[in-house]
Coordinates of C-alpha atoms and ligand atoms in Angstrom, one line a residue:
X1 CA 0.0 0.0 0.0
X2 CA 1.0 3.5 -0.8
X3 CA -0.8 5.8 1.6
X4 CA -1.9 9.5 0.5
X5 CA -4.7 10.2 3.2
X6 CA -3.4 9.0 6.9
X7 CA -5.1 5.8 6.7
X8 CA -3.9 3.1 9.1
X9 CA -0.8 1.1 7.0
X10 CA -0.2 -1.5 8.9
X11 CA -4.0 -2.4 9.5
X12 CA -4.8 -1.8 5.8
X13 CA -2.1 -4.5 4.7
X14 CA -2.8 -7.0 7.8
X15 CA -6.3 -7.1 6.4
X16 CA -5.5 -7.8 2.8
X17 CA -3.1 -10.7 4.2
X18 CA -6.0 -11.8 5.9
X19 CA -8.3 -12.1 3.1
X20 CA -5.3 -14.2 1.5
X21 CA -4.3 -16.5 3.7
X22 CA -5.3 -18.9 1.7
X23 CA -2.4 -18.2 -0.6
X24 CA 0.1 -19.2 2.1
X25 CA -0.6 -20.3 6.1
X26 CA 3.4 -21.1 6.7
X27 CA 4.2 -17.7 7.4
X28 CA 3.6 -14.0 7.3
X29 CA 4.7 -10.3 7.4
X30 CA 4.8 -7.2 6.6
X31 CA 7.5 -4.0 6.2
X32 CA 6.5 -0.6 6.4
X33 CA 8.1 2.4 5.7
X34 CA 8.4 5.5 7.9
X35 CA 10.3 8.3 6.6
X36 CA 12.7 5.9 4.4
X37 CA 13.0 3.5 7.4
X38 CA 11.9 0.3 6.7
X39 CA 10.7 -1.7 9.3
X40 CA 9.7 -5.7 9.3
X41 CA 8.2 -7.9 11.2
X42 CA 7.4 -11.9 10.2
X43 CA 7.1 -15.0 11.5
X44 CA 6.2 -18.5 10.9
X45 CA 2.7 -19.2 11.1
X46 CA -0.9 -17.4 10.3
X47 CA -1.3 -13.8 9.5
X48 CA -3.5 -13.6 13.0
X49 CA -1.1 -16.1 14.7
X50 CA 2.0 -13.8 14.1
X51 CA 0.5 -10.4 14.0
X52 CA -0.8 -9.6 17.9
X53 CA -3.0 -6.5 18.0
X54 CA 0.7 -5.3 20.3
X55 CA 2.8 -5.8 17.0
X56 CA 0.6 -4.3 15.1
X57 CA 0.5 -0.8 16.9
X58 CA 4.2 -0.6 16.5
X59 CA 3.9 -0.7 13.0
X60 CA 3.9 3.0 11.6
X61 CA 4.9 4.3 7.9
X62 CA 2.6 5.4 4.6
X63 CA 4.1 2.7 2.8
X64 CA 4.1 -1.1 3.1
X65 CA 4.5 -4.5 1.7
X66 CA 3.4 -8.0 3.0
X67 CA 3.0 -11.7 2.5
X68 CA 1.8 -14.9 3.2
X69 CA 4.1 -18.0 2.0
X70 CA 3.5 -21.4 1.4
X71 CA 6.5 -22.9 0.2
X72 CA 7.5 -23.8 -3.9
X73 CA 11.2 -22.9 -4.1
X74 CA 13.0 -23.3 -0.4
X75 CA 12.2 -24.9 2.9
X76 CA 9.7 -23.6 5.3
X77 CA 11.5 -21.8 7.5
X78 CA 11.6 -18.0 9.2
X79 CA 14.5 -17.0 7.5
X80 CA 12.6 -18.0 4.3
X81 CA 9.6 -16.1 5.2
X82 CA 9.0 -12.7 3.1
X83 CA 9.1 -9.7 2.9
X84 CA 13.1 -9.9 2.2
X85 CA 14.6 -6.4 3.9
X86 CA 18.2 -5.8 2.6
X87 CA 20.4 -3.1 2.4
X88 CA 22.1 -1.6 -0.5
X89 CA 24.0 1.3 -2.0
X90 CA 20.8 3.2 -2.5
X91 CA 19.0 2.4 1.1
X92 CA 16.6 -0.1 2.2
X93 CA 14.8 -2.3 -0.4
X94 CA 11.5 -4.7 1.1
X95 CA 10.4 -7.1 -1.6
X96 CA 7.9 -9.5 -1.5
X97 CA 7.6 -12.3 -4.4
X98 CA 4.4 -14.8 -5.4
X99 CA 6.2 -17.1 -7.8
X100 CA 8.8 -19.3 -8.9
X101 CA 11.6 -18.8 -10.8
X102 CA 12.2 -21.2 -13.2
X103 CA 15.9 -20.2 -14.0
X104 CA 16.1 -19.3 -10.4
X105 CA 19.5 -22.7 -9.8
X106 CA 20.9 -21.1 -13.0
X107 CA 20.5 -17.5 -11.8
X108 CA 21.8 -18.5 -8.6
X109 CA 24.5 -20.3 -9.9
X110 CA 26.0 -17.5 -11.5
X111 CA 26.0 -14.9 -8.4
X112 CA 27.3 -17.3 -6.4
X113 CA 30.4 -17.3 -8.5
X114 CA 30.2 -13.7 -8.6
X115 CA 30.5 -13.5 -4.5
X116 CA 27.3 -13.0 -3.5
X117 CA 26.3 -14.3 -0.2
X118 CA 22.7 -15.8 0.5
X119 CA 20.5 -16.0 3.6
X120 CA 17.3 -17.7 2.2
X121 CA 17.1 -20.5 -0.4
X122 CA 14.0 -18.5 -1.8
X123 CA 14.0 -16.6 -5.5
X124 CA 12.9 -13.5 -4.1
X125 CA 16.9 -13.2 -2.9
X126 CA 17.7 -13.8 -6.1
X127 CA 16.1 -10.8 -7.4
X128 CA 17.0 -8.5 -4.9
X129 CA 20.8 -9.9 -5.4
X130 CA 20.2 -9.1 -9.5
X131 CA 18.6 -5.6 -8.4
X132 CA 21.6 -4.4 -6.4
X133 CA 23.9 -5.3 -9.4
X134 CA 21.6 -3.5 -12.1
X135 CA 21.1 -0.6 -10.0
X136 CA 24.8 0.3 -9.9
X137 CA 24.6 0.6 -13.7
X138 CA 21.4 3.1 -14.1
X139 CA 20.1 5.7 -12.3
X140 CA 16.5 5.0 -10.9
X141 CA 15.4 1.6 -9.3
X142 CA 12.8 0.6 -11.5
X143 CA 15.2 0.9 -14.3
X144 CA 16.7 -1.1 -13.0
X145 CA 13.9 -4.0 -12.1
X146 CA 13.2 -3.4 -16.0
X147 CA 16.3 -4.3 -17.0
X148 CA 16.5 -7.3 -14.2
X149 CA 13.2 -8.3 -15.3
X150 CA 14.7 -9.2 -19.1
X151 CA 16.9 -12.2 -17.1
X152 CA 13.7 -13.7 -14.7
X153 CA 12.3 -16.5 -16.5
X154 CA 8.9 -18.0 -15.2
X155 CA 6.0 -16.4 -12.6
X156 CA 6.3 -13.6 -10.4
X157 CA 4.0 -11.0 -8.7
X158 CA 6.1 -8.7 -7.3
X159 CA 5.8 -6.0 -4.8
X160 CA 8.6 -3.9 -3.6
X161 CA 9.5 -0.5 -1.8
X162 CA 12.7 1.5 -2.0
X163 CA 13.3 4.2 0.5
X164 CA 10.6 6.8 -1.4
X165 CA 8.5 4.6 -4.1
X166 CA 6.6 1.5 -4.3
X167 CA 6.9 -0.4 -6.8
X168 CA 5.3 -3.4 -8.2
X169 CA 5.6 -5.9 -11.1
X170 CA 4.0 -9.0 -12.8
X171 CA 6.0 -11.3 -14.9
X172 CA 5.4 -11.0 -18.8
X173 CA 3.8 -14.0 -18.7
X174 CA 1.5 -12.8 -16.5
X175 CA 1.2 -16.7 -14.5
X176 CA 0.3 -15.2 -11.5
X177 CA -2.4 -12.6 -10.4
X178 CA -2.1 -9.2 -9.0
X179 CA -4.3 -6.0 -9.3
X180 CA -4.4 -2.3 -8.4
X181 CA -6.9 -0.7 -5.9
X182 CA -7.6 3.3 -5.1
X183 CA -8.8 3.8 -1.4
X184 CA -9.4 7.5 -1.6
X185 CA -6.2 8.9 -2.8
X186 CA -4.3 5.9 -1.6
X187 CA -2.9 2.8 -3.8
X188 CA -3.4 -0.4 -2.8
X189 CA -2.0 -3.8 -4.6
X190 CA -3.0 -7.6 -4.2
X191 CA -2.6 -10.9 -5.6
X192 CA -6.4 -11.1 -5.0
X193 CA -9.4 -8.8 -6.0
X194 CA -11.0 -10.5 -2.2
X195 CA -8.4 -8.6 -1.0
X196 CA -9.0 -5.1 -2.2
X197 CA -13.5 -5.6 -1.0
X198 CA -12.0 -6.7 2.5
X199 CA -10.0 -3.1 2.9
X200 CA -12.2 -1.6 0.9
X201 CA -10.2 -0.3 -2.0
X202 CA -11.9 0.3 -5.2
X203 CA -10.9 -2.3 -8.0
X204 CA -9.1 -0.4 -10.7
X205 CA -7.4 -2.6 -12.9
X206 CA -5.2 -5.8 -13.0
X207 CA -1.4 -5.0 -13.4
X208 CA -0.6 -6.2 -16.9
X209 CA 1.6 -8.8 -18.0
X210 CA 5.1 -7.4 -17.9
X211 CA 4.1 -3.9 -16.6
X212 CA 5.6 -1.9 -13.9
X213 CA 4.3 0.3 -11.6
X214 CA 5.3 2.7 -9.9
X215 CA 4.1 5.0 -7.1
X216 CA 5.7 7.5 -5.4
X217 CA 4.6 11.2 -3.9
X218 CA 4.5 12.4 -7.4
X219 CA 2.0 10.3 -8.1
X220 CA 1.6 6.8 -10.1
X221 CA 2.9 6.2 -13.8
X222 CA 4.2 2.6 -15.4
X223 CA 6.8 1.4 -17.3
X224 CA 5.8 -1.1 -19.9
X225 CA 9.3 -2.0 -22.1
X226 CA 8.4 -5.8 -20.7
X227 CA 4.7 -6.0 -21.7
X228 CA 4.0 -8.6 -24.1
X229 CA 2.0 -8.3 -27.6
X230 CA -1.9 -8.5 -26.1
X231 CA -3.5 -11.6 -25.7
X232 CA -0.3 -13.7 -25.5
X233 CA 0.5 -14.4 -21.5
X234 CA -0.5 -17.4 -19.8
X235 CA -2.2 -17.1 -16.7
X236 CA -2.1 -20.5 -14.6
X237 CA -5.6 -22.1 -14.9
X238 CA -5.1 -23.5 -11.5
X239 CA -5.9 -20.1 -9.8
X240 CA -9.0 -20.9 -11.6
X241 CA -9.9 -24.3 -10.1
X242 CA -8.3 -24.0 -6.7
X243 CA -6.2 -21.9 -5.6
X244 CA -7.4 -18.5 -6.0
X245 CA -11.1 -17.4 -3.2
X246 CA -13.9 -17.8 -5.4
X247 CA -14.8 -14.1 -5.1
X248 CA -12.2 -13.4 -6.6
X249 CA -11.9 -12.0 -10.0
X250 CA -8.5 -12.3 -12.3
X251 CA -8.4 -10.9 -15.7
X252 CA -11.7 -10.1 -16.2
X253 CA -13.0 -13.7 -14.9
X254 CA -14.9 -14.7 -11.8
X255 CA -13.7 -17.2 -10.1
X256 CA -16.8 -18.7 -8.6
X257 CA -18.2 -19.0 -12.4
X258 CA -15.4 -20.3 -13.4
X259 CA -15.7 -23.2 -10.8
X260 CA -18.9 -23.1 -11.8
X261 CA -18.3 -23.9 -15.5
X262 CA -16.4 -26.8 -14.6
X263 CA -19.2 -28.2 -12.6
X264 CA -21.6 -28.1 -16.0
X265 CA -19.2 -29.6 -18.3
X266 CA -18.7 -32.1 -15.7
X267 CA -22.4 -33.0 -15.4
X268 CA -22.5 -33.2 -19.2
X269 CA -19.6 -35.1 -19.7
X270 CA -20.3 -37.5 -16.7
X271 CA -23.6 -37.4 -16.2
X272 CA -24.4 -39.9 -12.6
X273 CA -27.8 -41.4 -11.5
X274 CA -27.9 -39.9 -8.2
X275 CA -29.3 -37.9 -5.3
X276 CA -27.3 -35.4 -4.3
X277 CA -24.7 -33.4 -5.6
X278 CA -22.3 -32.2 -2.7
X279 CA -19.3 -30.2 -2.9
X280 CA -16.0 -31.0 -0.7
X281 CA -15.5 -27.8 0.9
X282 CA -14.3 -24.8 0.4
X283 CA -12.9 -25.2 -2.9
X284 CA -15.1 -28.0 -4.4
X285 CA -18.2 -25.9 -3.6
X286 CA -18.9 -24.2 -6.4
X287 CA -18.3 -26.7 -9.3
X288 CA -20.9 -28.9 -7.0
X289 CA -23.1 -25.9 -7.9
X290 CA -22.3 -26.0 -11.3
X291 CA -22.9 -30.0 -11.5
X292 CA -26.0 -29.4 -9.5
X293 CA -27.7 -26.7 -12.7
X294 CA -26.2 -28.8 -14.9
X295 CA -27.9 -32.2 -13.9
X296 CA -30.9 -31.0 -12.2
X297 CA -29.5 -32.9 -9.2
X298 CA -30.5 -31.5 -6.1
X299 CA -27.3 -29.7 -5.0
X300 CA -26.9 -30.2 -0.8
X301 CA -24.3 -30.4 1.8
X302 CA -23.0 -34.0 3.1
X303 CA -19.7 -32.6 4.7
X304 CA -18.8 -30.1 7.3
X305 CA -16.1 -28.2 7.3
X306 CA -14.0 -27.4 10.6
X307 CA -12.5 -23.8 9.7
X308 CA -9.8 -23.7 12.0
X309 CA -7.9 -25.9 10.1
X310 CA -5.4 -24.4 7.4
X311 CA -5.6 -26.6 3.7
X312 CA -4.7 -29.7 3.7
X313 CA -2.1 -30.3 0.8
X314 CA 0.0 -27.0 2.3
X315 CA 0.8 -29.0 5.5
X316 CA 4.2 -30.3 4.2
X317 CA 4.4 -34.3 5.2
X318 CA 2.4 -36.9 3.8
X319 CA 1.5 -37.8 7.5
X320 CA 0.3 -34.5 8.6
X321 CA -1.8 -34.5 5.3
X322 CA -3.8 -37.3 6.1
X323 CA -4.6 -36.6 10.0
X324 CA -5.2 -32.9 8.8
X325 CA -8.7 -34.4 6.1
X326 CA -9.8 -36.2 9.8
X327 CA -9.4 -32.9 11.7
X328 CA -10.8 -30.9 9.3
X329 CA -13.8 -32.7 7.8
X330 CA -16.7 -34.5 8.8
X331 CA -20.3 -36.4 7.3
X332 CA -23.3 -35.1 7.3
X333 CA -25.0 -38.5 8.5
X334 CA -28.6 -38.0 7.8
X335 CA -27.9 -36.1 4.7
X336 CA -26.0 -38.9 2.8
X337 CA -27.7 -42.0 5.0
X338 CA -29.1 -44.3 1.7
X339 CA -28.1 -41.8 -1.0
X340 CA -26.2 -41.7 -3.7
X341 CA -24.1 -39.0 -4.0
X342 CA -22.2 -37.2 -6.2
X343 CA -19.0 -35.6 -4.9
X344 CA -17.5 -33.0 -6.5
X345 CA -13.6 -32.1 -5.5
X346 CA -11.3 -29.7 -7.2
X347 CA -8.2 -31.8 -7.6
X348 CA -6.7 -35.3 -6.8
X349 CA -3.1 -35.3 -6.5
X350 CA -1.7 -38.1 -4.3
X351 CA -5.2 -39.3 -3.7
X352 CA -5.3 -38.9 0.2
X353 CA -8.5 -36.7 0.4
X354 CA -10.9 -38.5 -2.3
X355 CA -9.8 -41.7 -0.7
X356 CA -10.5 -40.2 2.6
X357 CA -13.5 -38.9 2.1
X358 CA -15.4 -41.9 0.0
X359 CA -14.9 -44.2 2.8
X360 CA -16.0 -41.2 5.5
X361 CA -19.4 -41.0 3.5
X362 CA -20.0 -45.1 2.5
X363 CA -19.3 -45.7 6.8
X364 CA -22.2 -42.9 7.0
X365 CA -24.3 -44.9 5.1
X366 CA -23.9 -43.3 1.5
X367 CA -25.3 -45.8 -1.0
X368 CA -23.1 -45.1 -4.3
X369 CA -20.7 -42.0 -4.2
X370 CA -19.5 -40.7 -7.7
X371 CA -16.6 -38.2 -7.3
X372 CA -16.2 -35.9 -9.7
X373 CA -12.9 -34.0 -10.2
X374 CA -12.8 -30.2 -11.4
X375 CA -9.1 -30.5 -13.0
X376 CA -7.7 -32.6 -15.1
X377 CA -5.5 -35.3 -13.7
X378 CA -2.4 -33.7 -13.0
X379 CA 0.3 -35.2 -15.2
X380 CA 3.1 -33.5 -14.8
X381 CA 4.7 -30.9 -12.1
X382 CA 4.3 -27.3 -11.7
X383 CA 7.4 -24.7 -12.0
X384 CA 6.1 -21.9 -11.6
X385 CA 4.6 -21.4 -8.0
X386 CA 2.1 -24.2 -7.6
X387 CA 3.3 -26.8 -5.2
X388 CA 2.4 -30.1 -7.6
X389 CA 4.8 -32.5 -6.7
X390 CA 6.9 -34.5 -8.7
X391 CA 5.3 -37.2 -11.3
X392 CA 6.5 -39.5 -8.3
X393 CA 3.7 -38.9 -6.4
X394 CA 1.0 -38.2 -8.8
X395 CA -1.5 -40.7 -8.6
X396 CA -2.6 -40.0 -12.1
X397 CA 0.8 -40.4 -13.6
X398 CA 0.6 -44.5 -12.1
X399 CA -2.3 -45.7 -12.6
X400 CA -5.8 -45.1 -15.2
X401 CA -8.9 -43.3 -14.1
X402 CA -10.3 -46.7 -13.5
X403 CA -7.5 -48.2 -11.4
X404 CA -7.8 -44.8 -9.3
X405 CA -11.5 -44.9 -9.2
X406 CA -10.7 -48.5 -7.4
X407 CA -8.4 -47.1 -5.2
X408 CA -10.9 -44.5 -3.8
X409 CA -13.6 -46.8 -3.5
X410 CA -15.9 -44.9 -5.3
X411 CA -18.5 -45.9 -7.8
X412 CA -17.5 -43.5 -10.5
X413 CA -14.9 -41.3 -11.6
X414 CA -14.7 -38.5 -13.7
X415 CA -12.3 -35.8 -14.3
X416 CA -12.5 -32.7 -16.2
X417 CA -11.8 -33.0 -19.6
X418 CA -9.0 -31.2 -20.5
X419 CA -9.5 -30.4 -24.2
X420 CA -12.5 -28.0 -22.4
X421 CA -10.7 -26.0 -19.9
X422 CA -10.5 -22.7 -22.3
X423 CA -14.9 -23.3 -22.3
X424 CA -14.4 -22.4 -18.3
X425 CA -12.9 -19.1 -18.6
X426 CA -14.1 -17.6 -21.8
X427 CA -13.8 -13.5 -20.5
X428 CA -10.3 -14.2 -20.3
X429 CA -8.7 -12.3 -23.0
X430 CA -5.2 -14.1 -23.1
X431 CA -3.7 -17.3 -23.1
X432 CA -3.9 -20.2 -19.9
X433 CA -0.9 -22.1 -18.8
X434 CA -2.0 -25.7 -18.1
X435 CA 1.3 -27.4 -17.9
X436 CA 0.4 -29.7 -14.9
X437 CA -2.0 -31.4 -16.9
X438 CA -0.5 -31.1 -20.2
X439 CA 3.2 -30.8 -19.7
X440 CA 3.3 -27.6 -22.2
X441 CA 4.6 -24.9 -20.3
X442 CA 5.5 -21.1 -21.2
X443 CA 8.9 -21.2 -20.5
X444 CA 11.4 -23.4 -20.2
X445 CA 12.6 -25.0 -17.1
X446 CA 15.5 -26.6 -15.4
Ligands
AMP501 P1 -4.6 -35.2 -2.5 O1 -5.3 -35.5 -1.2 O2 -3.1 -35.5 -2.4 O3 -5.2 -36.0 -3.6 O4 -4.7 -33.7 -2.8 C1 -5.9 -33.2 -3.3 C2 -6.4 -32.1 -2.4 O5 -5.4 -31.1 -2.2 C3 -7.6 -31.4 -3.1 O6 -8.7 -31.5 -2.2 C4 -7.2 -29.9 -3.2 O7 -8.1 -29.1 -2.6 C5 -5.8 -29.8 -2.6 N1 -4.8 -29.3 -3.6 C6 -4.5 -29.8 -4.8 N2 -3.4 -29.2 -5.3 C7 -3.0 -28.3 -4.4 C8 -1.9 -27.4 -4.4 N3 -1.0 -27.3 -5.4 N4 -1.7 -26.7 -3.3 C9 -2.5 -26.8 -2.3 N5 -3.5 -27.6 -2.2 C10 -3.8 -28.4 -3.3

């Protein structure tokens, strides 16, 4: 946030990390800049776990940056947690990175041998390291992230301040979100549109591929010497099917109707003789909705949600995964008892929460349970910010949609069909990356 009117800083950007803890739950913070001091505070943990209404009040400035990680690139750790604070020729730099690099072992490779030093194993170093280097050869700062921008290969939403500007960034690519707000006079950024309703902020625009922005007491202007020809970046259609809030809205699409496309297609594609079509919450919710207009199914809820629990799949061991669908879901028993019910989830990756979850509603009684998936089996890994793991533990990359439909237990299976994603976003006026179902990805990678 960049802060023209006297609003509260610190309470502005806790409440946009709020509203997107759902992008990360590892860890959060925030730095905020007070007359050219930068000051940060993070921690492992929530956003309401690490900022105490005490830290909070010590956190004065007009300017700040913040984040909530969940880990791609680097171990969970509070050394890895963001913002990065550093010092440099120029003053304090705060930068905060959603992303991966895809060059980022090459990248560092080559600094290394150059003599830099690193405190994190997380890309957002990288680019700070890259920064310092290209600064000493122009004269402004975002000159500089221009030029640094030309080496960065793969996703990147980036937000950054320097002593008097902020300053923010999306790769030219465009894989990840991020959009600009006005709260009165003041400029507000997020990965997430939830973000800007929950402080308030008027939507303005999302920050295009390859753009820069800049915002300083003069006022706001953008460098655009990155930006693509129209139409050609590739935003990941995962933030589509999961991991974005569903009232969100990136480039132009919603995505609860998105979800909710995927739930028609679905019902057309696999249409099941049943009596209720339930979604597994939060994220399977609203393709259950979808399946539900599409069939004429009754939709209704079977499961129940405990909210205290972070998602499943960020919780980094196999064994914490499983206790974690126990802990945080539980049947409906008279809704499902002598049904037969469709299921709708977002994703299947390793299997554990399908699996999970079919025997949960058959012990309740269900008669038949049909699970329907809202992505396409994930084939292949994500390098570029989505934590899909490698083809080692995707269940889809072992075994048929039969042999996995046996492994759940269920009485059907069906996943989305991925010759159909484009029909699920059709505002969107560029291109989708959908490597982790099709292995074609927008850059290279090592
Ligand atoms: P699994 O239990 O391993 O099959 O994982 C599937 C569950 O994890 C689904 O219910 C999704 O909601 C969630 N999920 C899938 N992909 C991801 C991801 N990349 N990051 C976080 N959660 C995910």
């Amino acid at each position: 946030m960049f802060d023209n009117d006297g609003f509260d800083v610190a309470g502005i950007t806790y409440a946009g990390l709020f509203a997107l803890q759902h992008r990360g739950q590892e860890s959060a913070g925030i730095a905020i800049n007070r007359e050219r001091e930068i000051t940060l505070y993070k921690n492992t943990g929530l956003v309401q776990e690490v900022f105490t209404p005490d830290i909070l009040s010590k956190l004065k400035g007009r300017m700040a940056v913040g984040h909530v990680r969940y880990s791609t690139t680097g171990e969970s750790s509070v050394l890895n947690a963001q913002p990065l604070v550093s010092r440099y020729v120029k003053g304090q730099l705060a930068m905060a990175v959603n992303g991966n690099l895809s060059n980022y072992q090459e990248l560092k490779h080559r600094l290394a041998w150059d003599g830099a030093i690193f405190q994190t194993t997380n890309d957002t170093e990288i680019i700070m390291h890259l920064l310092a280097r290209a600064r000493m050869k122009t004269g402004r700062v975002e000159t500089a992230l221009s030029m640094v921008m030309k080496e960065l290969q793969g996703s990147y939403s980036l937000v950054m301040m320097s002593p008097q500007k902020l300053i923010v960034c999306r790769d030219p690519k465009g894989m990840r979100p991020l959009c600009m707000g006005k709260l009165d006079n003041s400029y507000v950024f997020a990965s997430e549109t939830c973000a800007l309703d929950t402080v308030r902020a008027e939507y303005i625009r999302d920050v295009e591929p390859g753009e820069i922005i800049i915002v300083d007491k003069d006022g706001m202007r953008t460098i655009r010497d990155n930006c693509p020809e129209p139409g050609t970046s590739s935003i990941c259609i995962f933030e589509y099917l999961y991991f974005a809030r569903s009232d969100s809205y990136i480039e132009g699409m919603g995505v609860h109707e998105a979800r909710k496309n995927t739930g028609k297609i679905l019902a057309e594609t696999y249409p099941a003789e049943a009596d209720l079509v339930a979604g597994v919450p939060d994220s399977g919710i609203d393709a259950a909705i979808g399946y539900a207009e599409g069939s004429g199914i009754p939709y209704g809820k079977a499961l129940v949600i405990n909210r205290y629990v972070g998602r499943t799949f960020i919780q980094p061991s196999q064994e914490q995964r499983s206790t974690a669908v126990r802990l945080k879901i539980n049947v409906l028993r008279d809704a499902v008892k002598g049904k037969r019910i469709v299921l709708v989830d977002d994703s299947i990756v390793r299997g554990t929460t399908s699996a999970r979850l079919v025997s949960m509603l058959k012990e309740a009684g269900a008669k038949e349970v049909h699970m329907r998936i809202s992505s396409p089996p994930f084939l292949w890994p994500c390098y570029f910010g989505t934590d899909v793991p490698s083809k080692e533990h995707l269940i889809a990359c072992h075994h048929s949609v039969d042999e996995i439909c046996k492994m759940l237990g269920a009485d059907s299976l069906g996943f989305m069909p991925v010759e159909r994603l484009s029909e699920i976003v059709p505002d969107i006026k560029c291109r989708y990356c959908d490597g982790c179902f099709t292995g074609n990805y927008p850059y290279t990678h090592e």
